[in-house]
Amino acid sequence: MQAGMPLITKDLIAQHNLTGEEYQKIIDILGREPNLTELGMFSVMWSEHCSYKSSRVHLKKLPTTGPRVVQGPGENAGAVDIGDGLCVVFKMESHNHPSFIEPYQGAATGVGGILRDIFTMGARPIALLDSLRFGELHSPKNRHLMKGVVAGIAGYGNCMGVPTVGGEIVFNDIYSLNPLVNVFCLGLAHTDRIFRGTAAGVGNPVIYFGSKTGRDGIHGATMASDSFDDQSEQKRPTVQVGDPFTEKLLLEACLELMERDLLVGIQDMGAAGLTSSSCEMASRAGNGIELDLTVVPRREPGMTPYEIMLSESQERMLMVAKAGKEEECIEICRKWDLDVAVVGKVTADGILRVLDQGKVVAEVPAKALADDGPRYERPYQPPAYQDMLTNLNYDAIPDVKDGNAALLTLLQSPTIASKRWVYEQYDHMVRTNTTVRPGSDAAVVRIKGTKKAVAMTVDCNSRYCLLNPYEGARLAVAEAARNLVCSGAAPIGLTDCLNFGNPERPDIMWQFAMAIEGMKDACEHFRIPIVSGNVSFYNETNGLSIYPTPMLGMVGLIEDAERTMTQWFKQDGDVVIVLGSTREDLGGSEYIKVVHAREQGSPPYLSLDAEQALHGCVLSLIHDGLLQSAHDCSEGGVAVALAESCMSGSERALGAMVTLTKGRLRKDAVLFGESQSRVVISAKPIHRQAILDRASQFGVPGEVVGAVSGDRLIVSVADEGRLERVIDQPVESLRDQWAFSLERSLNQA
């Protein structure tokens, strides 16, 4: 025990979120009791957030390889080859707990962290997406959270000059005390110029650069690995404060350092700060690092080694430079007005050794911190209430009587309503690469200097995952891929952000294990590798967990940007065709929730073969220039997809006259059911037969249901020779309800 260090007691161990067994393992590793600094270092590195101790056993089942994969999981981000000597680098991260406590800074620093993950790899960030979950907007608290989070994302991304090009938002009261803020970033790099977080080369200098270290964010990783209670908002000191202007300087300095070929390895100081960056870089190389905290730039006096090693102050990086290149590195950092100091060196003994004022204050094997944390195969089983969730008695639910009222109700539902209020706060055109702005099935960014474009989307229906986590995860993969395909892109890679409750509960662990199995099966079928990701557990408050939300960020490649497709109708007279089959898939639908106030039933049926055939068919049609528009059918079914196709374009809204066949189905299932593997397309009449023939070749059902026409959406249902007009609304009236609903909800008194 070092002089002045407190005694390590059971209470102190518990305060660091370590169990008695975990503490004993630390003693076994060190051959002695840790001091306070070492205890803190183990605490953050062995937290759920950093160590994945409850999830690794399941994550290793996911497919992570493929012919395009340049970098899979295990680095700051994943990378996938797009040809022409280029690759896209992408990842998604969560900042859920901080965003509940301090929504603006929590969201802003989430953006800052994911940006650093990308440019640390040597990629210039070119696009951001966000995936958000909030409670219903009748609550002033939820409105406050949403406004703060959106402002934080906009404030950081806009200042960085990286466009936020899309995303998705879902509202459900289950997220009232645990909102989800997941941020996706994609960057562009040369395939042969990817940088990794490794401390190779014994004797090489270790250099700190970026902002000064303060006391903000201490134990942020530990907080992110804990459930909330009524006192959680008092944890504001663990939320970091971001500075996007410093981050912009940091980005340019990193890319210049890389261009000048001065680096051996580089890593962002993210969760667990200086501790994680140093031990992870050393462990990857099988080396050690010696750090001297005396020279670490800091902005507050009297900081202890414990505080310096655990601080999560933003906009900081650690690099290992080539021997003799220190001065060049320092010169570049100073040119970009960044704090910089040589704080250590790479050693051969595998030890992370921390000195302060000439004294050793921590001495821990780097591998023990980074890789040898506990691994748990936690018990899992379905909850007793699972059968009740899937049991939906359709006889007790009346069929739709007023189609107009039901459609308007759905279009005004915040989950389906236009997110215009959100994305108008984002600069989505900066750098002039954005070819499809927010508001279509996927965002599209062109790759300058090539004919190519990259499409990206974020997707997850958490209600499906609640009702059946295996099927819900498969459906999420299928919908993400379908969104890309509707933009003209072939899916090439995926990142995930897996948001769940407390993994120590068998029912939550069952949800997680089943979701992983669903993702695995769907990704293997579609041959889409998962190249990066993140797990966020403990999203629960006072024992109430969020719905399982395995958020997926998927990337697709468009070989010819001229063939990019959007979801809105283009001109009067075009034929409207529905590809795919409609079943009685009302379970878990937005219609059942919004109109009948139920969240029950089995999720829609999904055939992976049928889905794959649809993808091939749509991509073939787009490639050959046969389509005018393509729009995925998802929340709200065909009726909502038709309405969005009429009104989601930036030009004047176009009407349509459509007839749907009822067959043996309920009328509400025909209109609002969420059967999978369906796309609403429009085309010039001259291409009508060629499209139907192509669909037949792919084994995809295709039916001409009407035409783009006039200024009203008119939907009739054909039932045994009788024709019933069930929806007849002016499109401009629909657009007013849909486009401004979110704004009206946020501005209510």
mmCIF file of N, CA and C in Angstrom, residues 229-290:
data_model
loop_
_atom_site.group_PDB
_atom_site.id
_atom_site.type_symbol
_atom_site.label_atom_id
_atom_site.label_comp_id
_atom_site.label_asym_id
_atom_site.label_seq_id
_atom_site.Cartn_x
_atom_site.Cartn_y
_atom_site.Cartn_z
ATOM 1 N N ASP A 229 -31.392 4.482 -11.259
ATOM 2 C CA ASP A 229 -32.446 4.549 -10.261
ATOM 3 C C ASP A 229 -32.897 5.992 -10.157
ATOM 4 N N ASP A 230 -33.648 6.316 -9.125
ATOM 5 C CA ASP A 230 -34.201 7.671 -9.012
ATOM 6 C C ASP A 230 -33.128 8.735 -8.797
ATOM 7 N N GLN A 231 -31.922 8.338 -8.404
ATOM 8 C CA GLN A 231 -30.853 9.302 -8.122
ATOM 9 C C GLN A 231 -29.910 9.487 -9.306
ATOM 10 N N SER A 232 -30.221 8.887 -10.442
ATOM 11 C CA SER A 232 -29.252 8.841 -11.540
ATOM 12 C C SER A 232 -28.900 10.210 -12.095
ATOM 13 N N GLU A 233 -29.846 11.152 -12.048
ATOM 14 C CA GLU A 233 -29.541 12.462 -12.616
ATOM 15 C C GLU A 233 -28.478 13.211 -11.806
ATOM 16 N N GLN A 234 -28.141 12.696 -10.628
ATOM 17 C CA GLN A 234 -27.070 13.313 -9.837
ATOM 18 C C GLN A 234 -25.695 12.927 -10.363
ATOM 19 N N LYS A 235 -25.640 12.067 -11.395
ATOM 20 C CA LYS A 235 -24.362 11.601 -11.933
ATOM 21 C C LYS A 235 -23.812 12.532 -13.016
ATOM 22 N N ARG A 236 -24.272 13.781 -13.040
ATOM 23 C CA ARG A 236 -23.815 14.700 -14.076
ATOM 24 C C ARG A 236 -22.289 14.822 -14.159
ATOM 25 N N PRO A 237 -21.549 14.772 -13.037
ATOM 26 C CA PRO A 237 -20.092 14.894 -13.159
ATOM 27 C C PRO A 237 -19.445 13.822 -14.030
ATOM 28 N N THR A 238 -20.124 12.695 -14.268
ATOM 29 C CA THR A 238 -19.522 11.657 -15.097
ATOM 30 C C THR A 238 -19.810 11.870 -16.584
ATOM 31 N N VAL A 239 -20.515 12.932 -16.949
ATOM 32 C CA VAL A 239 -20.770 13.241 -18.348
ATOM 33 C C VAL A 239 -19.709 14.210 -18.843
ATOM 34 N N GLN A 240 -19.057 13.866 -19.951
ATOM 35 C CA GLN A 240 -17.990 14.685 -20.480
ATOM 36 C C GLN A 240 -18.540 15.925 -21.187
ATOM 37 N N VAL A 241 -17.668 16.874 -21.420
ATOM 38 C CA VAL A 241 -18.021 18.095 -22.143
ATOM 39 C C VAL A 241 -17.198 18.124 -23.425
ATOM 40 N N GLY A 242 -17.867 18.304 -24.548
ATOM 41 C CA GLY A 242 -17.174 18.245 -25.832
ATOM 42 C C GLY A 242 -16.877 19.618 -26.410
ATOM 43 N N ASP A 243 -15.888 19.671 -27.297
ATOM 44 C CA ASP A 243 -15.497 20.896 -27.996
ATOM 45 C C ASP A 243 -15.243 20.540 -29.455
ATOM 46 N N PRO A 244 -16.234 20.710 -30.334
ATOM 47 C CA PRO A 244 -16.070 20.289 -31.725
ATOM 48 C C PRO A 244 -14.993 21.047 -32.476
ATOM 49 N N PHE A 245 -14.697 22.270 -32.045
ATOM 50 C CA PHE A 245 -13.666 23.035 -32.755
ATOM 51 C C PHE A 245 -12.280 22.436 -32.514
ATOM 52 N N THR A 246 -12.042 21.974 -31.281
ATOM 53 C CA THR A 246 -10.790 21.260 -31.012
ATOM 54 C C THR A 246 -10.768 19.933 -31.758
ATOM 55 N N GLU A 247 -11.911 19.259 -31.820
ATOM 56 C CA GLU A 247 -11.980 17.985 -32.537
ATOM 57 C C GLU A 247 -11.636 18.161 -34.018
ATOM 58 N N LYS A 248 -12.072 19.262 -34.607
ATOM 59 C CA LYS A 248 -11.752 19.522 -36.017
ATOM 60 C C LYS A 248 -10.237 19.664 -36.187
ATOM 61 N N LEU A 249 -9.592 20.374 -35.274
ATOM 62 C CA LEU A 249 -8.129 20.498 -35.332
ATOM 63 C C LEU A 249 -7.472 19.137 -35.145
ATOM 64 N N LEU A 250 -8.028 18.344 -34.234
ATOM 65 C CA LEU A 250 -7.485 17.013 -33.966
ATOM 66 C C LEU A 250 -7.589 16.129 -35.205
ATOM 67 N N LEU A 251 -8.716 16.192 -35.884
ATOM 68 C CA LEU A 251 -8.906 15.412 -37.103
ATOM 69 C C LEU A 251 -7.837 15.767 -38.137
ATOM 70 N N GLU A 252 -7.667 17.062 -38.395
ATOM 71 C CA GLU A 252 -6.710 17.470 -39.420
ATOM 72 C C GLU A 252 -5.279 17.115 -39.017
ATOM 73 N N ALA A 253 -4.962 17.231 -37.727
ATOM 74 C CA ALA A 253 -3.621 16.861 -37.261
ATOM 75 C C ALA A 253 -3.378 15.365 -37.458
ATOM 76 N N CYS A 254 -4.392 14.538 -37.112
ATOM 77 C CA CYS A 254 -4.245 13.086 -37.270
ATOM 78 C C CYS A 254 -3.998 12.718 -38.727
ATOM 79 N N LEU A 255 -4.794 13.283 -39.616
ATOM 80 C CA LEU A 255 -4.651 12.928 -41.024
ATOM 81 C C LEU A 255 -3.310 13.401 -41.584
ATOM 82 N N GLU A 256 -2.801 14.526 -41.092
ATOM 83 C CA GLU A 256 -1.474 14.982 -41.541
ATOM 84 C C GLU A 256 -0.368 14.090 -40.985
ATOM 85 N N LEU A 257 -0.478 13.694 -39.721
ATOM 86 C CA LEU A 257 0.505 12.779 -39.136
ATOM 87 C C LEU A 257 0.554 11.462 -39.927
ATOM 88 N N MET A 258 -0.608 10.998 -40.319
ATOM 89 C CA MET A 258 -0.682 9.748 -41.075
ATOM 90 C C MET A 258 -0.116 9.919 -42.481
ATOM 91 N N GLU A 259 -0.424 11.047 -43.095
ATOM 92 C CA GLU A 259 0.068 11.319 -44.441
ATOM 93 C C GLU A 259 1.591 11.397 -44.468
ATOM 94 N N ARG A 260 2.166 11.894 -43.393
ATOM 95 C CA ARG A 260 3.634 12.052 -43.317
ATOM 96 C C ARG A 260 4.337 10.763 -42.882
ATOM 97 N N ASP A 261 3.558 9.701 -42.624
ATOM 98 C CA ASP A 261 4.122 8.389 -42.298
ATOM 99 C C ASP A 261 5.000 8.441 -41.048
ATOM 100 N N LEU A 262 4.448 9.040 -39.994
ATOM 101 C CA LEU A 262 5.213 9.208 -38.752
ATOM 102 C C LEU A 262 4.793 8.225 -37.666
ATOM 103 N N LEU A 263 3.698 7.480 -37.887
ATOM 104 C CA LEU A 263 3.079 6.735 -36.788
ATOM 105 C C LEU A 263 3.255 5.226 -36.913
ATOM 106 N N VAL A 264 3.339 4.601 -35.744
ATOM 107 C CA VAL A 264 3.280 3.145 -35.637
ATOM 108 C C VAL A 264 1.863 2.719 -35.270
ATOM 109 N N GLY A 265 1.232 3.462 -34.388
ATOM 110 C CA GLY A 265 -0.126 3.168 -33.951
ATOM 111 C C GLY A 265 -0.756 4.406 -33.348
ATOM 112 N N ILE A 266 -2.085 4.398 -33.307
ATOM 113 C CA ILE A 266 -2.796 5.556 -32.766
ATOM 114 C C ILE A 266 -4.150 5.102 -32.243
ATOM 115 N N GLN A 267 -4.601 5.708 -31.166
ATOM 116 C CA GLN A 267 -5.901 5.347 -30.599
ATOM 117 C C GLN A 267 -6.532 6.538 -29.891
ATOM 118 N N ASP A 268 -7.835 6.621 -30.051
ATOM 119 C CA ASP A 268 -8.658 7.609 -29.353
ATOM 120 C C ASP A 268 -8.705 7.295 -27.865
ATOM 121 N N MET A 269 -8.667 8.329 -27.041
ATOM 122 C CA MET A 269 -8.928 8.146 -25.610
ATOM 123 C C MET A 269 -10.428 8.259 -25.396
ATOM 124 N N GLY A 270 -11.135 7.132 -25.566
ATOM 125 C CA GLY A 270 -12.584 7.121 -25.409
ATOM 126 C C GLY A 270 -12.964 6.729 -23.999
ATOM 127 N N ALA A 271 -13.867 5.732 -23.891
ATOM 128 C CA ALA A 271 -14.235 5.245 -22.564
ATOM 129 C C ALA A 271 -12.984 4.762 -21.848
ATOM 130 N N ALA A 272 -12.853 5.120 -20.581
ATOM 131 C CA ALA A 272 -11.699 4.777 -19.732
ATOM 132 C C ALA A 272 -10.431 5.525 -20.119
ATOM 133 N N GLY A 273 -10.537 6.495 -21.018
ATOM 134 C CA GLY A 273 -9.493 7.477 -21.245
ATOM 135 C C GLY A 273 -8.091 6.950 -21.483
ATOM 136 N N LEU A 274 -7.137 7.498 -20.734
ATOM 137 C CA LEU A 274 -5.725 7.148 -20.890
ATOM 138 C C LEU A 274 -5.475 5.686 -20.535
ATOM 139 N N THR A 275 -6.249 5.147 -19.613
ATOM 140 C CA THR A 275 -6.081 3.738 -19.242
ATOM 141 C C THR A 275 -6.374 2.821 -20.421
ATOM 142 N N SER A 276 -7.517 3.011 -21.066
ATOM 143 C CA SER A 276 -7.895 2.097 -22.150
ATOM 144 C C SER A 276 -6.985 2.247 -23.351
ATOM 145 N N SER A 277 -6.688 3.473 -23.746
ATOM 146 C CA SER A 277 -5.870 3.655 -24.944
ATOM 147 C C SER A 277 -4.485 3.053 -24.764
ATOM 148 N N SER A 278 -3.887 3.226 -23.603
ATOM 149 C CA SER A 278 -2.533 2.716 -23.393
ATOM 150 C C SER A 278 -2.508 1.196 -23.259
ATOM 151 N N CYS A 279 -3.387 0.619 -22.447
ATOM 152 C CA CYS A 279 -3.323 -0.831 -22.241
ATOM 153 C C CYS A 279 -3.781 -1.597 -23.473
ATOM 154 N N GLU A 280 -4.765 -1.063 -24.212
ATOM 155 C CA GLU A 280 -5.229 -1.768 -25.410
ATOM 156 C C GLU A 280 -4.168 -1.748 -26.507
ATOM 157 N N MET A 281 -3.515 -0.603 -26.691
ATOM 158 C CA MET A 281 -2.459 -0.529 -27.704
ATOM 159 C C MET A 281 -1.298 -1.455 -27.347
ATOM 160 N N ALA A 282 -0.929 -1.483 -26.080
ATOM 161 C CA ALA A 282 0.169 -2.350 -25.646
ATOM 162 C C ALA A 282 -0.208 -3.816 -25.789
ATOM 163 N N SER A 283 -1.422 -4.162 -25.381
ATOM 164 C CA SER A 283 -1.838 -5.562 -25.412
ATOM 165 C C SER A 283 -1.895 -6.097 -26.837
ATOM 166 N N ARG A 284 -2.392 -5.296 -27.785
ATOM 167 C CA ARG A 284 -2.465 -5.759 -29.171
ATOM 168 C C ARG A 284 -1.086 -6.123 -29.721
ATOM 169 N N ALA A 285 -0.062 -5.413 -29.268
ATOM 170 C CA ALA A 285 1.294 -5.660 -29.767
ATOM 171 C C ALA A 285 2.066 -6.648 -28.897
ATOM 172 N N GLY A 286 1.474 -7.081 -27.782
ATOM 173 C CA GLY A 286 2.190 -7.959 -26.856
ATOM 174 C C GLY A 286 3.303 -7.251 -26.120
ATOM 175 N N ASN A 287 3.169 -5.925 -26.006
ATOM 176 C CA ASN A 287 4.200 -5.114 -25.349
ATOM 177 C C ASN A 287 3.658 -4.464 -24.084
ATOM 178 N N GLY A 288 4.495 -3.640 -23.472
ATOM 179 C CA GLY A 288 4.096 -2.808 -22.349
ATOM 180 C C GLY A 288 4.256 -1.341 -22.712
ATOM 181 N N ILE A 289 3.799 -0.482 -21.827
ATOM 182 C CA ILE A 289 3.994 0.965 -21.989
ATOM 183 C C ILE A 289 4.334 1.547 -20.630
ATOM 184 N N GLU A 290 5.273 2.446 -20.622
ATOM 185 C CA GLU A 290 5.589 3.209 -19.410
ATOM 186 C C GLU A 290 5.121 4.636 -19.616
#
